[in-house]
Coordinates of C-alpha atoms in Angstrom, one line a residue:
Chain A
X198 CA 12.4 -4.0 -13.3
X199 CA 12.5 -5.8 -10.0
X200 CA 10.2 -8.7 -8.6
X201 CA 7.0 -8.7 -7.1
X202 CA 8.7 -9.8 -3.9
X203 CA 10.8 -6.5 -4.4
X204 CA 7.6 -4.7 -5.0
X205 CA 5.6 -5.6 -2.3
X206 CA 8.5 -4.9 -0.2
X207 CA 9.1 -1.2 -1.2
X208 CA 5.1 -0.4 -1.8
X209 CA 4.2 -1.9 2.2
X210 CA 7.2 -2.2 3.9
X211 CA 7.5 -3.1 7.4
X212 CA 8.9 -1.4 10.8
X213 CA 9.2 1.7 9.3
X214 CA 10.0 4.5 12.2
X215 CA 12.7 5.1 14.7
X216 CA 12.9 3.5 18.2
X217 CA 13.4 6.3 20.2
X218 CA 14.9 4.4 23.0
X219 CA 16.9 2.5 21.2
X220 CA 19.4 -0.1 22.8
X221 CA 21.5 0.2 19.1
X222 CA 21.6 1.9 16.2
X223 CA 23.8 1.8 12.9
X224 CA 24.1 3.9 10.0
X225 CA 25.0 3.1 6.7
X226 CA 25.7 4.9 3.1
X227 CA 26.2 7.8 1.8
X228 CA 24.2 10.4 -0.5
X229 CA 27.0 10.0 -3.5
X230 CA 26.5 6.4 -3.7
X231 CA 22.0 7.4 -3.7
X232 CA 21.0 5.0 -0.4
X233 CA 21.0 5.5 3.4
X234 CA 20.1 3.7 5.7
X235 CA 19.7 3.5 9.5
X236 CA 18.2 0.5 11.7
X237 CA 17.4 1.1 15.4
X238 CA 17.2 -2.4 17.6
X239 CA 15.4 -2.6 21.2
X240 CA 17.2 -5.5 22.4
X241 CA 15.2 -8.0 25.5
X242 CA 17.2 -11.2 26.5
X243 CA 19.2 -11.7 24.7
X244 CA 16.6 -10.9 21.4
X245 CA 15.8 -8.6 19.2
X246 CA 12.4 -7.4 20.2
X247 CA 12.2 -4.6 18.3
X248 CA 13.5 -3.5 14.9
X249 CA 12.7 -0.1 12.8
X250 CA 14.7 1.3 9.7
X251 CA 14.6 4.4 8.3
X252 CA 16.0 4.5 4.6
X253 CA 16.8 7.4 1.8
X254 CA 17.0 5.6 -1.5
X255 CA 15.9 3.5 -4.5
X256 CA 13.3 1.4 -4.7
X257 CA 15.1 -1.8 -3.7
X258 CA 16.8 0.8 -1.3
X259 CA 13.7 0.5 1.1
X260 CA 12.9 -3.6 0.2
X261 CA 16.3 -4.4 1.3
X262 CA 16.1 -2.2 4.7
X263 CA 12.2 -4.2 4.8
X264 CA 13.3 -7.3 4.1
X265 CA 16.2 -7.6 6.5
X266 CA 14.2 -6.0 9.7
X267 CA 11.8 -9.2 9.3
X268 CA 14.4 -11.5 9.0
X269 CA 16.0 -9.9 12.5
X270 CA 12.7 -9.8 14.2
X271 CA 12.9 -12.5 17.3
X272 CA 16.3 -13.4 16.5
X273 CA 18.9 -13.6 19.3
X274 CA 21.9 -12.0 19.0
X275 CA 24.1 -14.5 18.2
X276 CA 21.6 -15.5 15.1
X277 CA 21.2 -12.1 14.1
X278 CA 24.8 -11.4 13.6
X279 CA 25.1 -14.3 10.9
X280 CA 22.2 -12.1 8.5
X281 CA 24.2 -11.2 5.5
X282 CA 23.4 -8.7 2.8
X283 CA 23.1 -11.8 0.8
X284 CA 21.0 -13.8 2.5
X285 CA 18.7 -10.1 2.1
X286 CA 19.2 -10.2 -1.6
X287 CA 18.2 -14.1 -1.6
X288 CA 14.7 -13.4 0.9
X289 CA 13.8 -10.8 -1.6
X290 CA 14.3 -13.9 -4.3
X291 CA 16.6 -11.7 -6.5
X292 CA 17.6 -7.7 -7.2
X293 CA 19.0 -6.4 -10.0
X294 CA 22.6 -6.6 -10.4
X295 CA 23.4 -3.4 -10.3
X296 CA 21.4 -3.3 -7.0
X297 CA 23.3 -5.7 -5.4
X298 CA 26.2 -3.2 -5.2
X299 CA 24.2 -0.4 -4.5
X300 CA 21.4 -0.9 -2.5
X301 CA 21.9 -3.8 -0.7
X302 CA 23.2 -1.9 2.7
X303 CA 20.6 -3.8 5.1
X304 CA 23.2 -6.8 6.7
X305 CA 26.0 -3.9 7.1
X306 CA 23.5 -1.4 8.9
X307 CA 22.1 -4.5 11.0
X308 CA 25.6 -5.4 12.0
X309 CA 26.9 -1.6 12.8
X310 CA 23.5 -1.4 15.1
X311 CA 24.2 -5.0 17.0
X312 CA 28.2 -3.9 17.3
X313 CA 26.3 -0.1 18.5
X314 CA 24.2 -2.4 21.2
X315 CA 27.4 -4.5 22.4
X316 CA 29.3 -1.6 23.1
X317 CA 27.3 0.4 25.0
X318 CA 26.6 -3.2 26.9
X319 CA 30.1 -2.7 27.7
X320 CA 30.3 1.1 28.4
X321 CA 31.8 2.1 25.4
X322 CA 31.1 4.8 23.5
X323 CA 31.9 5.9 20.6
X324 CA 31.5 9.8 18.6
X325 CA 28.9 9.2 16.5
X326 CA 30.2 8.2 13.0
X327 CA 30.8 11.7 10.4
X328 CA 28.9 10.6 7.1
X329 CA 31.9 10.2 4.3
X330 CA 31.3 12.4 1.0
X331 CA 32.9 9.6 -0.8
X332 CA 31.5 6.9 -2.9
X333 CA 32.3 4.0 0.1
X334 CA 32.5 0.0 0.5
X335 CA 31.9 -1.0 3.3
X336 CA 29.4 -4.1 1.4
X337 CA 32.1 -6.1 0.1
X338 CA 29.8 -7.3 -2.8
X339 CA 31.5 -7.5 -5.8
X340 CA 30.4 -4.8 -8.6
X341 CA 28.4 -4.9 -11.7
X342 CA 28.9 -3.1 -15.2
X343 CA 26.3 -0.8 -14.9
X344 CA 26.2 -1.4 -19.3
X345 CA 26.5 -4.7 -19.8
X346 CA 25.8 -6.1 -16.2
X347 CA 29.6 -8.4 -15.8
X348 CA 31.1 -8.4 -12.9
X349 CA 34.1 -5.9 -12.2
X350 CA 36.8 -5.5 -10.0
X351 CA 36.2 -2.8 -7.5
X352 CA 37.4 0.3 -8.6
X353 CA 37.5 -0.2 -12.4
X354 CA 37.9 2.1 -14.8
X355 CA 37.0 0.3 -17.8
X356 CA 35.0 -2.4 -19.1
X357 CA 36.4 -5.0 -21.3
X358 CA 33.7 -7.0 -21.9
X359 CA 31.7 -3.8 -23.4
X360 CA 34.6 -1.5 -23.5
X361 CA 32.6 0.9 -21.7
X362 CA 34.6 3.5 -20.3
X363 CA 33.7 3.6 -16.0
X364 CA 34.9 6.2 -15.0
X365 CA 31.5 8.1 -14.6
X366 CA 30.2 5.0 -13.0
X367 CA 32.7 4.9 -10.1
Chain B
X33 CA -7.7 4.6 -14.2
X34 CA -6.1 6.5 -18.0
X35 CA -2.1 6.7 -17.6
X36 CA -1.3 9.9 -18.0
X37 CA 2.4 10.3 -19.5
X38 CA 4.3 13.2 -18.2
X39 CA 7.5 11.7 -19.7
X40 CA 7.4 13.3 -23.0
X41 CA 11.0 13.9 -23.4
X42 CA 11.3 9.9 -23.0
X43 CA 8.8 9.1 -25.9
X44 CA 6.1 11.5 -27.9
X45 CA 3.2 9.5 -28.8
X46 CA 2.4 9.8 -32.7
X47 CA 0.0 11.5 -34.4
X48 CA -2.6 10.1 -36.1
X49 CA -1.9 12.5 -39.5
X50 CA 2.1 10.8 -38.6
X51 CA 1.0 7.3 -38.3
X52 CA -1.6 7.6 -41.6
X53 CA 1.0 8.8 -43.4
X54 CA 3.3 6.5 -43.1
X55 CA 1.0 3.3 -43.3
X56 CA 0.0 5.0 -46.3
X57 CA 4.0 5.0 -46.8
X58 CA 4.5 1.1 -46.2
X59 CA 1.4 -0.2 -48.7
X60 CA 3.4 1.7 -51.4
X61 CA 6.0 -0.2 -51.0
X62 CA 8.2 2.9 -52.3
X63 CA 11.4 1.9 -53.8
X64 CA 15.1 2.9 -53.4
X65 CA 15.0 6.8 -54.2
X66 CA 18.3 6.4 -55.4
X67 CA 17.2 3.8 -58.5
X68 CA 17.3 6.1 -61.8
X69 CA 14.0 4.0 -62.9
X70 CA 10.5 5.1 -62.6
X71 CA 9.6 3.7 -59.2
X72 CA 12.9 4.9 -58.2
X73 CA 12.0 8.5 -59.2
X74 CA 8.5 7.9 -57.3
X75 CA 10.4 7.4 -54.3
X76 CA 12.8 10.2 -54.6
X77 CA 10.0 12.5 -55.0
X78 CA 8.1 12.0 -51.6
X79 CA 11.6 11.9 -50.2
X80 CA 12.5 15.5 -51.4
X81 CA 8.9 16.1 -50.3
X82 CA 9.8 15.4 -46.6
X83 CA 13.2 17.0 -46.2
X84 CA 11.3 19.9 -47.9
X85 CA 9.4 20.5 -45.1
X86 CA 11.6 19.6 -42.4
X87 CA 14.2 22.6 -43.8
X88 CA 10.7 24.7 -44.0
X89 CA 10.5 23.9 -40.1
X90 CA 14.0 25.2 -39.7
X91 CA 13.9 28.1 -42.1
X92 CA 16.8 26.4 -44.3
X93 CA 16.0 28.0 -47.4
X94 CA 18.3 25.0 -49.4
X95 CA 16.5 21.3 -48.6
X96 CA 19.9 20.7 -49.9
X97 CA 22.0 21.6 -46.4
X98 CA 19.1 18.7 -44.9
X99 CA 20.6 15.5 -44.2
X100 CA 18.5 12.6 -42.8
X101 CA 19.9 10.9 -40.2
X102 CA 18.7 7.3 -37.7
X103 CA 18.3 10.3 -35.2
X104 CA 19.7 12.7 -32.9
X105 CA 22.4 10.6 -31.8
X106 CA 23.6 9.6 -35.5
X107 CA 23.3 13.0 -36.3
X108 CA 25.2 14.7 -33.3
X109 CA 28.2 12.4 -34.0
X110 CA 27.8 13.0 -37.8
X111 CA 28.5 17.3 -36.4
X112 CA 30.5 16.6 -34.1
X113 CA 33.1 14.1 -35.5
X114 CA 32.5 15.0 -39.0
X115 CA 33.9 18.6 -37.9
X116 CA 36.8 17.5 -36.2
X117 CA 38.3 15.1 -38.8
X118 CA 37.8 17.4 -42.1
X119 CA 39.7 20.2 -40.0
X120 CA 42.2 18.5 -38.1
X121 CA 44.4 19.9 -40.8
X122 CA 43.7 23.5 -39.6
X123 CA 43.5 22.7 -35.5
X124 CA 42.6 20.9 -33.0
X125 CA 40.6 22.1 -29.9
X126 CA 37.0 22.2 -29.4
X127 CA 34.8 24.3 -27.1
X128 CA 31.6 22.8 -25.4
X129 CA 29.9 22.9 -22.3
X130 CA 29.3 20.8 -19.2
X131 CA 25.7 19.9 -19.7
X132 CA 26.0 18.2 -22.9
X133 CA 23.8 15.1 -24.1
X134 CA 26.0 11.8 -23.4
X135 CA 26.2 12.0 -27.8
X136 CA 28.0 15.2 -27.5
X137 CA 30.2 14.0 -24.6
X138 CA 31.2 11.0 -25.5
X139 CA 31.8 11.6 -29.5
X140 CA 33.9 14.5 -27.9
X141 CA 35.9 11.7 -25.4
X142 CA 36.7 9.9 -28.6
X143 CA 38.3 12.6 -30.3
X144 CA 40.6 13.5 -27.1
X145 CA 42.1 9.7 -27.4
X146 CA 42.8 10.5 -31.5
X147 CA 44.0 14.1 -29.6
X148 CA 42.2 16.8 -29.3
X149 CA 42.1 19.0 -27.0
X150 CA 37.9 20.0 -26.0
X151 CA 38.0 23.2 -24.0
X152 CA 34.6 22.2 -21.2
X153 CA 32.5 25.8 -20.3
X154 CA 30.8 25.6 -17.1
X155 CA 27.8 27.0 -17.2
X156 CA 26.5 30.4 -14.2
X157 CA 23.6 28.9 -11.3
X158 CA 21.4 29.3 -13.6
X159 CA 22.4 26.7 -16.1
X160 CA 23.7 28.8 -19.4
X161 CA 26.5 29.1 -20.7
X162 CA 28.4 33.1 -21.0
X163 CA 28.9 33.9 -24.4
X164 CA 31.7 35.8 -23.1
X165 CA 32.9 32.6 -22.1
X166 CA 32.8 31.0 -25.7
X167 CA 35.2 34.5 -26.8
X168 CA 37.3 33.7 -24.4
X169 CA 37.8 29.7 -25.2
X170 CA 38.3 30.0 -28.7
X171 CA 42.0 30.3 -30.1
X172 CA 43.8 29.9 -33.9
X173 CA 43.3 26.1 -33.6
X174 CA 39.7 26.2 -32.7
X175 CA 37.5 24.2 -35.3
X176 CA 34.7 23.8 -33.6
X177 CA 32.2 24.9 -31.1
X178 CA 29.2 22.6 -29.9
X179 CA 26.6 24.0 -27.7
X180 CA 23.1 22.7 -27.6
X181 CA 20.1 24.6 -28.1
X182 CA 17.3 23.3 -25.6
X183 CA 19.3 20.7 -22.3
X184 CA 17.6 17.7 -22.2
X185 CA 17.2 17.4 -18.1
X186 CA 16.6 21.0 -17.6
X187 CA 14.8 22.0 -20.3
X188 CA 17.0 25.8 -19.8
X189 CA 17.8 27.6 -23.5
X190 CA 21.2 28.5 -24.2
X191 CA 22.3 31.5 -25.9
X192 CA 22.5 30.5 -28.9
X193 CA 22.3 33.5 -30.8
X194 CA 24.7 35.3 -28.9
X195 CA 27.2 32.4 -29.3
X196 CA 26.3 32.7 -32.9
X197 CA 27.6 36.0 -33.4
X198 CA 30.9 35.2 -32.3
X199 CA 31.6 32.3 -33.9
X200 CA 30.5 33.8 -37.3
X201 CA 33.2 37.0 -36.6
X202 CA 35.5 34.3 -35.2
X203 CA 35.2 32.6 -38.1
X204 CA 34.5 29.6 -36.5
X205 CA 31.9 26.2 -37.1
X206 CA 29.2 26.0 -34.4
X207 CA 26.5 22.8 -33.7
X208 CA 24.1 22.7 -31.8
X209 CA 22.3 19.8 -30.3
X210 CA 18.5 20.8 -31.1
X211 CA 17.4 17.6 -29.9
X212 CA 14.7 18.6 -28.1
X213 CA 13.3 22.2 -29.2
X214 CA 13.0 21.6 -33.5
X215 CA 9.6 21.3 -33.6
X216 CA 8.8 22.4 -30.0
X217 CA 10.2 26.3 -30.1
X218 CA 10.9 28.4 -32.9
X219 CA 14.6 27.5 -34.5
X220 CA 15.4 29.5 -37.4
X221 CA 19.0 28.7 -38.7
X222 CA 19.2 31.9 -40.3
X223 CA 18.8 34.3 -37.1
X224 CA 20.6 31.6 -34.9
X225 CA 23.8 31.4 -37.4
X226 CA 25.4 28.2 -36.2
X227 CA 26.5 26.4 -39.0
X228 CA 25.4 22.7 -38.2
X229 CA 21.7 21.4 -36.2
X230 CA 21.3 17.8 -35.2
X231 CA 17.5 17.1 -34.8
X232 CA 15.3 14.2 -34.3
X233 CA 11.3 13.7 -35.1
X234 CA 10.5 12.0 -31.7
X235 CA 10.4 16.0 -29.6
X236 CA 7.9 16.8 -32.3
X237 CA 5.5 13.1 -32.0
X238 CA 7.4 11.7 -35.4
X239 CA 8.5 8.3 -35.4
X240 CA 12.1 7.5 -33.4
X241 CA 14.9 6.7 -35.3
X242 CA 14.9 9.0 -37.8
X243 CA 16.2 12.4 -37.3
X244 CA 18.6 15.0 -39.3
X245 CA 21.3 16.8 -39.2
X246 CA 21.6 21.0 -40.5
X247 CA 25.0 21.5 -43.1
X248 CA 25.1 25.0 -43.6
X249 CA 26.4 24.6 -47.2
X250 CA 30.3 25.2 -47.7
X251 CA 31.2 23.4 -44.3
X252 CA 33.7 21.2 -44.2
X253 CA 32.5 17.9 -42.8
X254 CA 33.4 13.9 -43.2
X255 CA 30.5 11.9 -43.3
X256 CA 29.9 9.5 -40.1
X257 CA 29.1 6.4 -42.0
X258 CA 31.0 5.7 -46.1
X259 CA 29.4 4.0 -48.3
X260 CA 27.0 5.2 -51.1
X261 CA 26.4 9.0 -52.2
X262 CA 22.6 9.4 -50.5
X263 CA 22.3 11.8 -49.3
X264 CA 24.3 14.3 -51.7
X265 CA 27.0 11.7 -50.2
X266 CA 26.4 13.1 -46.5
X267 CA 25.3 10.4 -45.9
X268 CA 25.6 6.7 -47.2
X269 CA 23.1 3.8 -46.6
X270 CA 20.1 4.2 -48.2
X271 CA 17.2 6.0 -46.4
X272 CA 14.7 5.0 -44.2
X273 CA 11.4 6.4 -46.8
X274 CA 9.1 5.0 -44.8
X275 CA 10.8 6.9 -41.0
X276 CA 11.1 9.6 -43.2
X277 CA 7.8 10.3 -44.6
X278 CA 6.3 10.1 -41.0
X279 CA 9.4 13.0 -40.4
X280 CA 8.0 14.8 -43.1
X281 CA 4.2 15.1 -42.1
X282 CA 5.4 15.7 -37.8
X283 CA 7.5 18.4 -39.7
X284 CA 3.9 20.1 -41.5
X285 CA 2.2 19.8 -38.8
X286 CA 5.1 21.4 -36.3
X287 CA 5.5 24.7 -38.3
X288 CA 1.1 24.8 -39.3
X289 CA 0.1 24.2 -35.6
X290 CA 3.5 25.5 -33.6
X291 CA 1.6 28.4 -31.9
X292 CA -1.5 27.0 -30.3
X293 CA 0.9 24.0 -29.2
X294 CA 3.1 26.6 -27.1
X295 CA 0.1 28.0 -26.2
X296 CA -1.4 24.8 -24.9
X297 CA 2.2 24.0 -22.6
X298 CA 3.1 27.2 -21.8
X299 CA -0.7 27.0 -19.7
X300 CA 0.3 23.3 -18.7
X301 CA 4.2 24.8 -17.5
X302 CA 2.3 28.0 -15.4
X303 CA -0.4 26.1 -13.9
X304 CA 2.4 23.3 -13.2
X305 CA 4.1 26.0 -11.2
X306 CA 1.4 27.9 -9.3
X307 CA -0.4 24.7 -7.9
X308 CA 3.3 22.4 -6.8
X309 CA 4.0 25.3 -3.3
X310 CA 0.0 24.0 -2.3
X311 CA 1.1 20.4 -2.6
X312 CA 5.0 19.9 -1.7
X313 CA 7.4 22.2 0.0
X314 CA 11.1 21.7 0.4
X315 CA 12.0 21.8 -3.8
X316 CA 14.1 23.4 -6.1
X317 CA 13.3 24.4 -9.3
X318 CA 16.7 23.3 -11.7
X319 CA 15.3 25.0 -14.9
X320 CA 15.6 28.3 -15.8
X321 CA 12.0 29.8 -16.4
X322 CA 12.8 33.3 -18.4
X323 CA 14.5 31.1 -21.1
X324 CA 13.3 27.6 -20.9
X325 CA 11.7 25.2 -23.2
X326 CA 7.6 25.2 -22.2
X327 CA 7.1 21.3 -22.0
X328 CA 10.0 20.7 -19.7
X329 CA 10.2 20.9 -15.5
X330 CA 12.9 19.4 -13.5
X331 CA 12.5 19.7 -9.7
X332 CA 14.5 18.0 -6.9
X333 CA 12.5 17.1 -4.2
X334 CA 14.4 17.5 -0.7
X335 CA 15.2 14.8 1.2
X336 CA 14.0 11.5 -1.0
X337 CA 15.7 9.6 -3.9
X338 CA 13.8 10.2 -7.9
X339 CA 13.4 6.7 -8.8
X340 CA 11.3 5.9 -5.1
X341 CA 8.9 8.9 -6.4
X342 CA 8.7 7.6 -10.0
X343 CA 7.9 4.2 -8.7
X344 CA 5.3 5.1 -6.7
X345 CA 4.1 7.6 -8.8
X346 CA 3.7 5.0 -11.8
X347 CA 1.6 3.3 -9.2
X348 CA -0.8 5.5 -9.9
X349 CA -0.1 5.1 -13.8
X350 CA 1.5 8.1 -13.7
X351 CA 4.5 8.1 -15.9
X352 CA 7.2 11.2 -15.0
X353 CA 11.2 11.0 -15.3
X354 CA 13.6 10.9 -13.2
X355 CA 17.9 12.1 -13.1
X356 CA 18.2 9.8 -9.7
X357 CA 21.9 7.7 -10.0
X358 CA 20.2 4.8 -8.8
X359 CA 17.8 5.0 -12.1
X360 CA 20.2 5.7 -14.6
X361 CA 22.4 3.0 -14.7
X362 CA 25.4 5.5 -14.3
X363 CA 25.0 5.2 -10.3
X364 CA 26.2 8.6 -10.3
X365 CA 24.6 12.1 -10.1
X366 CA 23.7 13.7 -13.6
X367 CA 26.6 16.0 -14.9
X368 CA 24.0 18.7 -15.4
X369 CA 22.5 18.6 -12.1
X370 CA 26.5 18.6 -10.4
X371 CA 26.7 22.0 -12.9
X372 CA 23.9 23.5 -11.2
X373 CA 25.0 23.6 -7.8
X374 CA 23.0 20.9 -7.0
X375 CA 24.3 18.6 -4.3
X376 CA 24.4 14.8 -4.4
X377 CA 21.6 14.6 -2.0
X378 CA 19.0 16.9 -3.5
X379 CA 20.4 15.3 -6.9
X380 CA 18.6 12.5 -6.4
X381 CA 15.4 13.6 -5.2
X382 CA 15.7 14.8 -9.0
X383 CA 12.4 14.7 -11.3
X384 CA 12.2 15.3 -14.9
X385 CA 8.6 16.2 -15.3
X386 CA 7.5 16.6 -19.5
X387 CA 4.4 17.5 -20.7
X388 CA 2.7 16.7 -24.7
X389 CA -0.3 18.2 -26.5
X390 CA -1.9 15.7 -25.5
X391 CA -1.7 16.7 -21.4
X392 CA -4.6 18.7 -20.0
X393 CA -5.1 20.6 -17.2
X394 CA -6.6 17.4 -14.9
X395 CA -3.6 15.2 -15.6
X396 CA -1.4 18.2 -14.6
X397 CA -4.2 18.4 -10.4
X398 CA -4.0 14.1 -10.8
X399 CA -0.4 14.7 -10.6
X400 CA 0.1 17.5 -7.9
X401 CA -2.3 14.8 -5.8
X402 CA -0.7 11.9 -6.4
X403 CA 3.0 14.1 -6.3
X404 CA 1.9 15.1 -2.6
X405 CA 1.2 11.6 -1.2
X406 CA 4.8 9.8 -2.5
X407 CA 6.2 12.7 -1.0
X408 CA 4.3 12.5 1.9
X409 CA 5.1 8.4 2.3
X410 CA 9.0 8.7 1.1
X411 CA 9.9 11.6 4.0
X412 CA 8.1 9.7 6.5
X413 CA 10.7 6.6 5.8
X414 CA 14.0 8.5 5.2
X415 CA 16.4 9.4 7.6
X416 CA 17.5 12.8 6.1
X417 CA 13.8 13.9 6.6
X418 CA 14.1 12.7 10.0
X419 CA 17.0 14.6 10.8
X420 CA 15.5 18.0 9.7
X421 CA 12.4 17.5 11.0
X422 CA 14.1 16.9 14.8
X423 CA 16.7 19.9 14.1

């Protein structure tokens, strides 16, 4: 199901852990979707000096987190802001389509951590985000029919291509 | 290293005797059992021999009450849609439970769009249907009650005998999806008081692609497939004779060896449950152990996700199944686990461990050692575990 690069990052995830005195923290996902990621950043001289992650999720969610930290490490804040979920999936040489939809949240978590870093720098303290126990699409990726893999609009209840009822899948 | 199959619910190996019977059947080049010449009659004879074996397995006195199908899914579709369509003039109401297999759920969804009303009963905290709820749900319009015998995700066995007493008294047709029970635990269609029983051959070590439906004589059921007059006019299409011969052989063996198999499986299950707390903590057992299959246990391991566990165990050549949303393709937590009251996060960490007669006690201990490492590795990565540890 997963390619060798994905399995390598899943089996030997890079940069797992917590940075206790992090300069920025980003958290995305919810248990309903099945995946949750937290990214911790240490910024020195406007560059990502250290990055760590924690992930609750499937094989691709762990691989995505690991690959994201590899891509982001050492980048300037400006460069890191341009990292997208697509970049991560490409670096992993592809993910199954239904996983692109639900597990590819790494860059979102990074962007939230960078925002958190900048907020802190400006002295803005935001209350800790409450996790919503509902399905939330923050990552702007297309979703795909879990049965026949065709691209669907978000919230579609019925797949015309394979005539599947998707009420349960959403 | 030897690979260990603890995912028998997905696939059982064929028994050597079953393979032999099927190979012999292939080499014999049987003719069509519906043909009236000698070659056809020879084929019909082995077909009926298999039917008698299957009938004996479920204590069905009249083999004609057995219809061969392409497996459990077809049997269920036939039972649910066939009874509904044949009795639509009497009423259009069906009673079922919240934890049925998709074969039942989706058949009923199809019937709903054709104007049928469906009452889907909740299960209690143990995952069982309350027979009194069935009695209360039946109306003058009810033409079918369909409750599974054992659940394919938790192994919990439903009180079908009690439900059977109710449906008989109220003269409503009762179907039970017993795909994971027939050939695994004793099933007696007389004692259960059921009118239809769906089953498949692979759960008792016969080939996939073959199953059957018990239809009590006098039960009004439309065929699912229209065509020829095979299977006493109940299921059109030339029979899958090679598969059916394999299933017949598997049925004979299941009946003969039921007791030693049950003893072996219960021993493995007991060992697993006794040893589990020595290897991992913070898990939920989803199976109601007082009434459950001997070969299946569902556990939810907290703070980690099932697909990851499954993949890591696979690296150790151990096959298990998971009911996490990520792995099932539906991207939603299992309706069965949510019905039990599990949270979404806990449902994500669900493993279904299913033993077979080919498993040994050493397999269980090897699995537990591997599981211990995998759980520790994944909890180390998990932000949920981190939060709990901090608190």
